[in-house]
Short mmCIF file of C-alpha atoms and ligand atoms in Angstrom, two decimals:
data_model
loop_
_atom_site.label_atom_id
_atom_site.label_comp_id
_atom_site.label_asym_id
_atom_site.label_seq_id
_atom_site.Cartn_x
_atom_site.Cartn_y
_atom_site.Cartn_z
CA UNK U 1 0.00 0.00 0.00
CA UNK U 2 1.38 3.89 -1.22
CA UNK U 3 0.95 6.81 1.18
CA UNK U 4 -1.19 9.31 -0.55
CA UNK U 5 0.85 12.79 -1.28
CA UNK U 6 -0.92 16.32 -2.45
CA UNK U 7 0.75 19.38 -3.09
CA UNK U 8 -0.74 22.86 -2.39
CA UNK U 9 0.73 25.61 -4.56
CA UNK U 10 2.30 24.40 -8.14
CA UNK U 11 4.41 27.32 -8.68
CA UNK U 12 8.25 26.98 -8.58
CA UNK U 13 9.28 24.98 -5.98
CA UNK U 14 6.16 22.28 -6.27
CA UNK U 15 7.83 20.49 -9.20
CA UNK U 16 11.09 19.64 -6.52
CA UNK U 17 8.31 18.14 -4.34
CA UNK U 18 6.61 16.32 -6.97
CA UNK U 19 10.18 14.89 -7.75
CA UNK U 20 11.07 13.93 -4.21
CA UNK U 21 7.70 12.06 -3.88
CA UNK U 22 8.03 10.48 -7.37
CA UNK U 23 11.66 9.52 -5.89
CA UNK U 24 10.04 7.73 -2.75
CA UNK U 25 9.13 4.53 -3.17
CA UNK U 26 6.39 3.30 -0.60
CA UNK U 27 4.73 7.21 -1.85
CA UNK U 28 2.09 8.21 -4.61
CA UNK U 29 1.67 11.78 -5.71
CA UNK U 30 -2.09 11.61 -6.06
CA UNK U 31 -3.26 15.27 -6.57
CA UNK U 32 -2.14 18.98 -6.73
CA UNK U 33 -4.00 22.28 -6.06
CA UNK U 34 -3.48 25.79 -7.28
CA UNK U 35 -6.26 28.38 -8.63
CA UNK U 36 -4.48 29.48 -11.50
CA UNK U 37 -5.23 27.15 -14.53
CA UNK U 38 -2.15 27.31 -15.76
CA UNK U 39 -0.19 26.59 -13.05
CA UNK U 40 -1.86 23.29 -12.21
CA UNK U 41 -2.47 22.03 -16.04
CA UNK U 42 1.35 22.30 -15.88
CA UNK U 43 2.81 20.57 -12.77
CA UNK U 44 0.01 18.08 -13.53
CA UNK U 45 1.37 17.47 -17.13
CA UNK U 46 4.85 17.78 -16.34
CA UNK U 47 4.36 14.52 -13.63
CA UNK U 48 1.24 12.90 -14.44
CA UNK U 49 -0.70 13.65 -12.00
CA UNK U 50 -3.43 12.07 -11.87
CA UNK U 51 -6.07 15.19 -9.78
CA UNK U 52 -6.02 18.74 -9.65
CA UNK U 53 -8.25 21.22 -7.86
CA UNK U 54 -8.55 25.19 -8.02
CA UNK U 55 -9.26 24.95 -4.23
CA UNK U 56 -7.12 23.50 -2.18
CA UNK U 57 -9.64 23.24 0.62
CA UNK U 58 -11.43 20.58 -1.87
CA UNK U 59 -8.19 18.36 -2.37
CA UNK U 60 -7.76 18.21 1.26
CA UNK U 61 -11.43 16.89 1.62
CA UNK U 62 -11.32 14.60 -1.11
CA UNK U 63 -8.02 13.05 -1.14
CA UNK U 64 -7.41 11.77 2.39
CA UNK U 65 -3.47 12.68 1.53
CA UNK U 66 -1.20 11.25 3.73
CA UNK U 67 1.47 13.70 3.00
CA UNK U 68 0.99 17.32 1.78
CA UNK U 69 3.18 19.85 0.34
CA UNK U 70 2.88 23.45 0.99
CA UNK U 71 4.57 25.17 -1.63
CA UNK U 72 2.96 28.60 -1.33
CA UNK U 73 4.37 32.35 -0.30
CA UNK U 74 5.92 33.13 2.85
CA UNK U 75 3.08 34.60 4.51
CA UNK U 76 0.74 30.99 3.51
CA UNK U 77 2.85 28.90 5.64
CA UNK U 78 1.25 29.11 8.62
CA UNK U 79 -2.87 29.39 7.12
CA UNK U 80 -2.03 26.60 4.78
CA UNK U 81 -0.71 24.09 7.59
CA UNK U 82 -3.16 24.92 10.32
CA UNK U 83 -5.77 24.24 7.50
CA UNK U 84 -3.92 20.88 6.39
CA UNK U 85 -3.72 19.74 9.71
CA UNK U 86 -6.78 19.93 10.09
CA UNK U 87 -7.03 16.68 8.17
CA UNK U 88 -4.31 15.16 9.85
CA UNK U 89 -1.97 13.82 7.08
CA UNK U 90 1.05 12.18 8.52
CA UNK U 91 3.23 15.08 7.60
CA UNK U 92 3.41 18.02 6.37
CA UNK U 93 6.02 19.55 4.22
CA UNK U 94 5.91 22.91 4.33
CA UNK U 95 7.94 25.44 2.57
CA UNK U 96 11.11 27.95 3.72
CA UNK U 97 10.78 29.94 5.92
CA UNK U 98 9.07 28.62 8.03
CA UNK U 99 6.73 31.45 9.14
CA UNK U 100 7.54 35.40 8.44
CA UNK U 101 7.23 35.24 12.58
CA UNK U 102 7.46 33.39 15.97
CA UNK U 103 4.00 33.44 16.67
CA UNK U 104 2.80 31.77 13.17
CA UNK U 105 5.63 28.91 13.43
CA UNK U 106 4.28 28.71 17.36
CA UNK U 107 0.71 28.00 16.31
CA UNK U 108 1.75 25.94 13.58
CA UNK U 109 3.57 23.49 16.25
CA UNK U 110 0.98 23.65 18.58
CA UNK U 111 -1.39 22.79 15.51
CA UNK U 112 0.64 20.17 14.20
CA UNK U 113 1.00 18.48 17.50
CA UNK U 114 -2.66 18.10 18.31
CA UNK U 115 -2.89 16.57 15.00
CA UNK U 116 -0.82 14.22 15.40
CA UNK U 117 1.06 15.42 12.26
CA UNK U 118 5.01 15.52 11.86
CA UNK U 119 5.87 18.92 10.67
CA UNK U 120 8.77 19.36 7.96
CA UNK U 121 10.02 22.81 6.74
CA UNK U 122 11.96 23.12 3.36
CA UNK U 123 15.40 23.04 4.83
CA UNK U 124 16.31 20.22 2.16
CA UNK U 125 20.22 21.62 1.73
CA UNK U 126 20.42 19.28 5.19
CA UNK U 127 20.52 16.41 3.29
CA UNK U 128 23.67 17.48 1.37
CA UNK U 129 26.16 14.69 1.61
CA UNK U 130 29.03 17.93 1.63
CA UNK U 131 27.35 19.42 4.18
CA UNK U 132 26.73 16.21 6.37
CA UNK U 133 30.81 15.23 5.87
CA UNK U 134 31.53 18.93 7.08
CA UNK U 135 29.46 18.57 10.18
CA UNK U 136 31.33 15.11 11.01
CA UNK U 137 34.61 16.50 10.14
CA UNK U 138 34.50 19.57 12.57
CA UNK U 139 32.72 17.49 15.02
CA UNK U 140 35.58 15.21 14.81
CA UNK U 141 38.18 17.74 15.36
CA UNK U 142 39.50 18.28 11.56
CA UNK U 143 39.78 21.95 12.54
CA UNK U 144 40.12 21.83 15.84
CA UNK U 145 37.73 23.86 17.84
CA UNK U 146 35.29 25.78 15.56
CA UNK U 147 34.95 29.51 16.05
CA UNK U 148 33.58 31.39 13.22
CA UNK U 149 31.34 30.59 10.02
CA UNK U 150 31.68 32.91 7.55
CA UNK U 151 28.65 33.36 4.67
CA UNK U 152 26.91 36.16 2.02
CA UNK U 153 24.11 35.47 0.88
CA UNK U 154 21.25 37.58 -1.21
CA UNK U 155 18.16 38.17 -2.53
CA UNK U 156 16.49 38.63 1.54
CA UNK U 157 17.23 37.38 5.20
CA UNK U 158 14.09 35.34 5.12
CA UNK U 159 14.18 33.84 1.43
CA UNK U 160 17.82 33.12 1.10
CA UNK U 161 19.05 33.69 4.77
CA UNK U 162 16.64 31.01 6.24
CA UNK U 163 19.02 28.36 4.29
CA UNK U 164 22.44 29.66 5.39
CA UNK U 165 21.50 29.83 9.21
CA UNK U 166 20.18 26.70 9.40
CA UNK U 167 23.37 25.52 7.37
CA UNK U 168 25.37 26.88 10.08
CA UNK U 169 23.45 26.01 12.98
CA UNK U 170 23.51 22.32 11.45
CA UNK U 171 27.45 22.26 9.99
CA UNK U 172 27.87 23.14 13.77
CA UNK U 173 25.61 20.24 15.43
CA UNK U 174 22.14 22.42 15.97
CA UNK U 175 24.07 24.40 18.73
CA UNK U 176 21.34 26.36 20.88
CA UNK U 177 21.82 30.54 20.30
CA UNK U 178 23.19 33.11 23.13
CA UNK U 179 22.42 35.71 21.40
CA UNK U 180 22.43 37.96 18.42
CA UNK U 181 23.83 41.36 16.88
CA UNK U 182 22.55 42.42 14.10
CA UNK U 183 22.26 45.61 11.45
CA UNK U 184 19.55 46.53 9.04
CA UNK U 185 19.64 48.84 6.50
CA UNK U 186 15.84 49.35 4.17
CA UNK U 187 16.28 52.84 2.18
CA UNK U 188 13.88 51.43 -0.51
CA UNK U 189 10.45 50.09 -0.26
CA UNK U 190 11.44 46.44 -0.78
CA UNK U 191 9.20 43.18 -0.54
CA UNK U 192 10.01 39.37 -1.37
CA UNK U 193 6.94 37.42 -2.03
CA UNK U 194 4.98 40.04 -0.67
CA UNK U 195 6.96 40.30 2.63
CA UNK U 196 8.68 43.56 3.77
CA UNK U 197 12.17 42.85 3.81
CA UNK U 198 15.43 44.96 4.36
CA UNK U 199 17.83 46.31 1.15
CA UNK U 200 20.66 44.30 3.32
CA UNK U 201 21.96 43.61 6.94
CA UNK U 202 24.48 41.49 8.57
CA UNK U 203 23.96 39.59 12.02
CA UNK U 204 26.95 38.07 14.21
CA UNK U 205 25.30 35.06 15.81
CA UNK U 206 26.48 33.67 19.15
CA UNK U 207 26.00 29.82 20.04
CA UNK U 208 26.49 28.20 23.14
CA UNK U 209 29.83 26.50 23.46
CA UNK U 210 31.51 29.30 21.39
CA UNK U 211 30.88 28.89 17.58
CA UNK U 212 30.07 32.36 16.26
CA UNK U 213 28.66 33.07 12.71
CA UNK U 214 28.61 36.22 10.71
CA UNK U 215 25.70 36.26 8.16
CA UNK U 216 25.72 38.79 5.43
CA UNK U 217 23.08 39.33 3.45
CA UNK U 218 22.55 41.48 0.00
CA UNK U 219 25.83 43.34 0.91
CA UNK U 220 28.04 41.74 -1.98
CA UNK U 221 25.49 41.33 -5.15
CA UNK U 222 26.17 37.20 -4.03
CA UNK U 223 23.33 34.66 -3.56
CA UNK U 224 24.66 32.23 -2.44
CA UNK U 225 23.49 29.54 0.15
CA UNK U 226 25.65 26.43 -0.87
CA UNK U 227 29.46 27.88 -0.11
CA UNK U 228 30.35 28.23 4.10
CA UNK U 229 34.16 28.88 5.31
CA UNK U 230 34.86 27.72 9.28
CA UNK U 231 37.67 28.59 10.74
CA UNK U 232 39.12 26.63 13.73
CA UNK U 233 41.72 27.06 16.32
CA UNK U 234 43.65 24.78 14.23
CA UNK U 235 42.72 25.39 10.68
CA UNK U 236 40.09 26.13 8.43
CA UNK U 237 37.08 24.24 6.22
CA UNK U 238 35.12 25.41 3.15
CA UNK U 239 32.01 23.47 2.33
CA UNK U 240 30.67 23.52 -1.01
CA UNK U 241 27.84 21.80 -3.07
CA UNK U 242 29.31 19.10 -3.49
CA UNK U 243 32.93 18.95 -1.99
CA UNK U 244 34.88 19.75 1.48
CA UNK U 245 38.17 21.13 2.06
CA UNK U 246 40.08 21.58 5.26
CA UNK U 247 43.18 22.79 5.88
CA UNK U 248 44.73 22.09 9.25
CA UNK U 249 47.87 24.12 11.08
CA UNK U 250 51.10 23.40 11.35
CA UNK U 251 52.02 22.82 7.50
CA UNK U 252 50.85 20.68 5.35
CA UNK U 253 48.54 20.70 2.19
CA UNK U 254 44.56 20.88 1.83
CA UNK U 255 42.96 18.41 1.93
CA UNK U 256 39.92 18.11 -0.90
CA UNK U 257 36.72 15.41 -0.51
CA UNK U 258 34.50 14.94 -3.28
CA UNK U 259 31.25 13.90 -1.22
CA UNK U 260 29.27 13.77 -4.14
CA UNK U 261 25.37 15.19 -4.79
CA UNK U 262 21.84 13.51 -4.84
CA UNK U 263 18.81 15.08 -4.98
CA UNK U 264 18.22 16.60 -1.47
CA UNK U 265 14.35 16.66 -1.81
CA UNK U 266 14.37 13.24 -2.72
CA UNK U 267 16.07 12.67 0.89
CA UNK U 268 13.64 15.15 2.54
CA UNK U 269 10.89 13.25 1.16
CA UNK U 270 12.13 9.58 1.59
CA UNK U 271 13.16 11.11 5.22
CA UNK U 272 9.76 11.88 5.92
CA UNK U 273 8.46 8.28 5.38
CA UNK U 274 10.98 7.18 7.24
CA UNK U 275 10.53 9.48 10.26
CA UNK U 276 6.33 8.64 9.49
CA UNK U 277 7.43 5.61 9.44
CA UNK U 278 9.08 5.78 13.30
CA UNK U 279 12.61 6.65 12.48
CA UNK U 280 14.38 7.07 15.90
CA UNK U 281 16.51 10.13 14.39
CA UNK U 282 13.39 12.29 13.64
CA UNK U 283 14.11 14.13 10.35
CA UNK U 284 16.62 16.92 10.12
CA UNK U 285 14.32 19.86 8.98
CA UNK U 286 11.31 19.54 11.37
CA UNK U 287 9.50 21.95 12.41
CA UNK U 288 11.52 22.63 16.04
CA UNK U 289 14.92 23.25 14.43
CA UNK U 290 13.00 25.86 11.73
CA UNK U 291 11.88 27.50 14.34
CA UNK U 292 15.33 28.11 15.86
CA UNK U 293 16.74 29.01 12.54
CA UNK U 294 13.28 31.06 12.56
CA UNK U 295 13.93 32.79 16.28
CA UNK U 296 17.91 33.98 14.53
CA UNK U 297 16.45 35.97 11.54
CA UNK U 298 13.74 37.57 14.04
CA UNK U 299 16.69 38.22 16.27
CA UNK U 300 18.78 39.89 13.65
CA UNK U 301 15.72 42.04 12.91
CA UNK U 302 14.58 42.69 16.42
CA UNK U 303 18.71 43.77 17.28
CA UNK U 304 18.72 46.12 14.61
CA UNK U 305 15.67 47.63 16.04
CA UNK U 306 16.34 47.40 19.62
CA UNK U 307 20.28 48.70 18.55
CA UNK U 308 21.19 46.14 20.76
CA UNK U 309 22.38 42.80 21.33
CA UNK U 310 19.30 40.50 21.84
CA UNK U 311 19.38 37.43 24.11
CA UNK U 312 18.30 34.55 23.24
CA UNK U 313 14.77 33.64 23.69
CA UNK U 314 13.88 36.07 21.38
CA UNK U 315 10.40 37.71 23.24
CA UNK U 316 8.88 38.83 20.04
CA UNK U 317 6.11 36.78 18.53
CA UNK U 318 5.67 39.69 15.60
CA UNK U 319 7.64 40.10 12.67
CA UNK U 320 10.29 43.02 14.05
CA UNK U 321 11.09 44.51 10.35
CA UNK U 322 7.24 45.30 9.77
CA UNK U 323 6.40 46.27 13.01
CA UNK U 324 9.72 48.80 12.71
CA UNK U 325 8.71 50.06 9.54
CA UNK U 326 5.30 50.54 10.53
CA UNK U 327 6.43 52.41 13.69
CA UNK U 328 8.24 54.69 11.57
CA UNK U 329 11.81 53.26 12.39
CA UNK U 330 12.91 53.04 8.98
CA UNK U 331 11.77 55.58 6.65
CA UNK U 332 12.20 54.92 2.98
CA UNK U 333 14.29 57.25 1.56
CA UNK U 334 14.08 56.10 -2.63
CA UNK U 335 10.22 55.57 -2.68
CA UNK U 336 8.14 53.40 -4.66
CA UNK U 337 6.79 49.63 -3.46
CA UNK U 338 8.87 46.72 -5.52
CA UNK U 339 9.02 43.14 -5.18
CA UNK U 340 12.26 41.59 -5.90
CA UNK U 341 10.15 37.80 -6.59
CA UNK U 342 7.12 39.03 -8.43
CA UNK U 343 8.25 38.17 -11.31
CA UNK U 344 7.04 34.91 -10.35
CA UNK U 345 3.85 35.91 -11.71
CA UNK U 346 4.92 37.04 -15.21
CA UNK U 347 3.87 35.38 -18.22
CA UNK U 348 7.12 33.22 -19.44
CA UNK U 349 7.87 36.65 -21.94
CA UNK U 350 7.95 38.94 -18.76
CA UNK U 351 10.01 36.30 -16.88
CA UNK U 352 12.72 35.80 -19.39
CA UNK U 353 12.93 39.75 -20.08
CA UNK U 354 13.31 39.95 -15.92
CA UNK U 355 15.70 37.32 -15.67
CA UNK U 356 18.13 38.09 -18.15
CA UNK U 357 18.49 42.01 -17.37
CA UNK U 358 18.69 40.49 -13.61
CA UNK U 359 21.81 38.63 -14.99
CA UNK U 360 23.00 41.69 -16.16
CA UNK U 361 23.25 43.25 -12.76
CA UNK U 362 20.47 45.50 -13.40
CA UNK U 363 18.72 46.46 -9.79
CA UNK U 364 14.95 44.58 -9.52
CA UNK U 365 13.37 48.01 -9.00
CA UNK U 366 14.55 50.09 -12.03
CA UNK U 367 13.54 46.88 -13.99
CA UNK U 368 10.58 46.59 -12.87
CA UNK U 369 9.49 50.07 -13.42
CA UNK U 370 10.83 49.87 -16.83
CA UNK U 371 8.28 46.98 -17.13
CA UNK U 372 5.13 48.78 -15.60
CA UNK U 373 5.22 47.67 -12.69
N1 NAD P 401 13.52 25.15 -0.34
C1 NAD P 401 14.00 25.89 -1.33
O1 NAD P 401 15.18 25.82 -1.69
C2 NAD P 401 13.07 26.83 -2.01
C3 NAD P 401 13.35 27.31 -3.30
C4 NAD P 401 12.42 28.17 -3.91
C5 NAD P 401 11.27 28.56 -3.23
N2 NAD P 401 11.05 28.11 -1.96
C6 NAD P 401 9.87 28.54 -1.18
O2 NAD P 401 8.69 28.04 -1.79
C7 NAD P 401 7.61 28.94 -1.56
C8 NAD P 401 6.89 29.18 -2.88
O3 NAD P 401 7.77 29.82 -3.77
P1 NAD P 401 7.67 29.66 -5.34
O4 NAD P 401 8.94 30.19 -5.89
O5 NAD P 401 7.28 28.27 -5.72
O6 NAD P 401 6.46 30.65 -5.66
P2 NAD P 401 5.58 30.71 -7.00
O7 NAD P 401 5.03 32.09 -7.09
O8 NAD P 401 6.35 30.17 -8.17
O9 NAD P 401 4.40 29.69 -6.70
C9 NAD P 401 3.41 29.91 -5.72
C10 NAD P 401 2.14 29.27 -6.22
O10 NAD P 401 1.17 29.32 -5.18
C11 NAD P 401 -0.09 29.47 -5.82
N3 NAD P 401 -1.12 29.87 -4.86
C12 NAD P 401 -1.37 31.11 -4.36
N4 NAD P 401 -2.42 31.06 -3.51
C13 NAD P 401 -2.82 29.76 -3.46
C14 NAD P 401 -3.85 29.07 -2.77
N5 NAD P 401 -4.69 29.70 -1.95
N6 NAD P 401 -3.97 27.72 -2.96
C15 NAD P 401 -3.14 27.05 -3.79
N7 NAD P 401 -2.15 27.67 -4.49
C16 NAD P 401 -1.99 29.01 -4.32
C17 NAD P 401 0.19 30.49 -6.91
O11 NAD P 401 -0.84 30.51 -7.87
C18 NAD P 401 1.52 29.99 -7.44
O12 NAD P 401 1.34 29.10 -8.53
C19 NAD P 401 8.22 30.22 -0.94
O13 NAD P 401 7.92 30.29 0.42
C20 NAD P 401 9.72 30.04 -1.15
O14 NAD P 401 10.51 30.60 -0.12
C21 NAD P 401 11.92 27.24 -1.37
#
């Protein structure tokens, strides 16, 4: 007998879902939802899929899904799951980040726990083999003791910057935070998938036992999430996509492991049935370690605010950046509302035009004001 998988949202990410359930045997991908025609007709032809519904509400009620993928914008997470739960799959795979604030990845916990429904959050880079070998390694010692974990990222804190904490919170064995420092600059009027976000800002992360992190986000035109550099008391380690380096003191040359790449959200999905399935180990993006990775972006913000160091628990169940900018903390000096993602809903002309004058370093707002928008 196949668990029953359903997918709510066929935009951009829903066709790496539909792969890692197509990639889990013992799992059927029975049915998608999405109200835009187009969207569904295509994730449905692109992997045979055998239902789709405008209303995801219907799927839920129909299909009896086992699993279900949310696979919608930021601010969906945590309406979407409560509303899934409701049906109590056995898990839930819900997109990164987990919640655009404490209190929504609180209630969908809570929710998911009187289900009785395991709750995954798209933090699928954790099944990289490179990054797994680089946790071993400087849990082994290759480095000695680890001290700082070095990363710049782009394109937002919570779209991109969810995946590099969580890399370094798991490169460094899910070490609970002290506290964190962090600096915020929004001149412009900037959203990501509808989300107030920040032009760019940096937070120094303290964990417990020592390991510190600097995170740097849309300060160096970089994007990103795969590449980390630790340095140790007795060396130093770069993690890539698919390879580790390490080069330890006292002479000597690097030393270079090819770890190799499979599909993570094949693993996140086949790690789900397992962990469904009673896995001992749990799976390595559920829902509790989001919301840690969750509580460090809300404590970058809520620093930045506070201009001062915030201590770990973070207090704040709101999202800091949009309460600050609604308080008036952070007027916007180069007016004129732009989302860096909404090209998502172009037509594939609009999309192409976007993407290539992207590639040609052109700045999302002047683009998209050139297009209309
Ligand atoms: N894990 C990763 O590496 C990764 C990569 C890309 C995107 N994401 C995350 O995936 C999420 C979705 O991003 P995307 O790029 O696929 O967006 P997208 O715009 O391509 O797709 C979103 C889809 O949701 C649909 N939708 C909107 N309201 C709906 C509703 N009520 N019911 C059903 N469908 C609805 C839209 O019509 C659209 O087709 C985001 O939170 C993003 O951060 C994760």
């Amino acid at each position: 007998m196949s668990y029953r998988a359903g997918i709510i949202g066929c935009g951009s990410i829903s066709a790496a879902h539909a792969r890692g359930y197509q990639g889990t045997p013992g799992i059927e991908l029975v049915a998608a939802a999405d109200p835009v025609e187009r969207a569904r007709t295509g994730i449905q032809a692109q992997f045979s899929i055998p239902r789709i519904y405008a209303d995801a509400e219907e799927m839920l009620r129909e299909e009896k899904l086992d699993f279900v993928s949310i696979c919608l914008w930021h601010p969906l997470h945590a309406p979407f799951t409560l509303q899934a739960a409701r049906h109590q799959p056995k898990a839930i795979l819900c997109e990164k980040p987990m919640a655009t604030c404490l209190a929504e990845a609180d209630a969908m916990l809570a929710a998911c726990d009187e289900q009785g429904v395991k709750l995954v959050i798209g933090h699928q880079r954790r099944y990289n083999h490179s990054w797994t070998r680089a946790r071993q390694l400087l849990a082994d010692g290759a480095i000695g003791e680890p001290r700082m974990v070095n990363v710049q990222t782009g394109e937002g804190l919570l779209n991109c910057g969810t995946h590099v904490v969580d890399a370094i919170r798991y490169l460094t064995g899910d070490p609970a935070t002290e506290w964190v420092f962090g600096a915020v600059e929004r001149q412009s009027d900037r959203f990501e998938r509808n989300v107030c976000i920040e032009d760019c800002c940096m937070g120094l992360i303290q964990f417990v036992g020592g390991v510190q992190a600097l995170v740097q986000c849309d300060l160096t035109g970089t994007s990103n999430v795969e590449n980390y550099t630790v340095t140790g008391s007795d060396g130093i380690l770069e993690v890539g996509q698919r390879s580790v380096r390490w080069l330890r003191g006292g002479g000597g040359d690097w030393q270079t492991e090819d770890t190799g790449y499979d599909d993570p959200w094949v693993l996140q999905a086949q790690a789900a049935l397992a962990w469904v399935e009673g896995a001992a180990d749990g799976h390595r993006g559920e829902g509790r370690q989001a919301r840690r990775t969750l509580e460090i972006l809300m404590g970058i913000y809520q620093s930045a605010r506070e201009r001062a160091v915030v201590r770990m628990p973070l207090a704040v169940g709101a999202y800091p950046l949009g309460a600050w900018v609604d308080e008036g903390g952070l007027p916007v000096t180069q007016p004129g509302r732009y989302d860096i993602r909404l090209f998502l809903s172009f037509d594939p002309e609009q999309k192409a035009h976007y993407q290539e004058q992207r590639r040609a370093g052109r700045h999302p707002r002047e683009i998209l004001r050139e297009m209309g928008f």
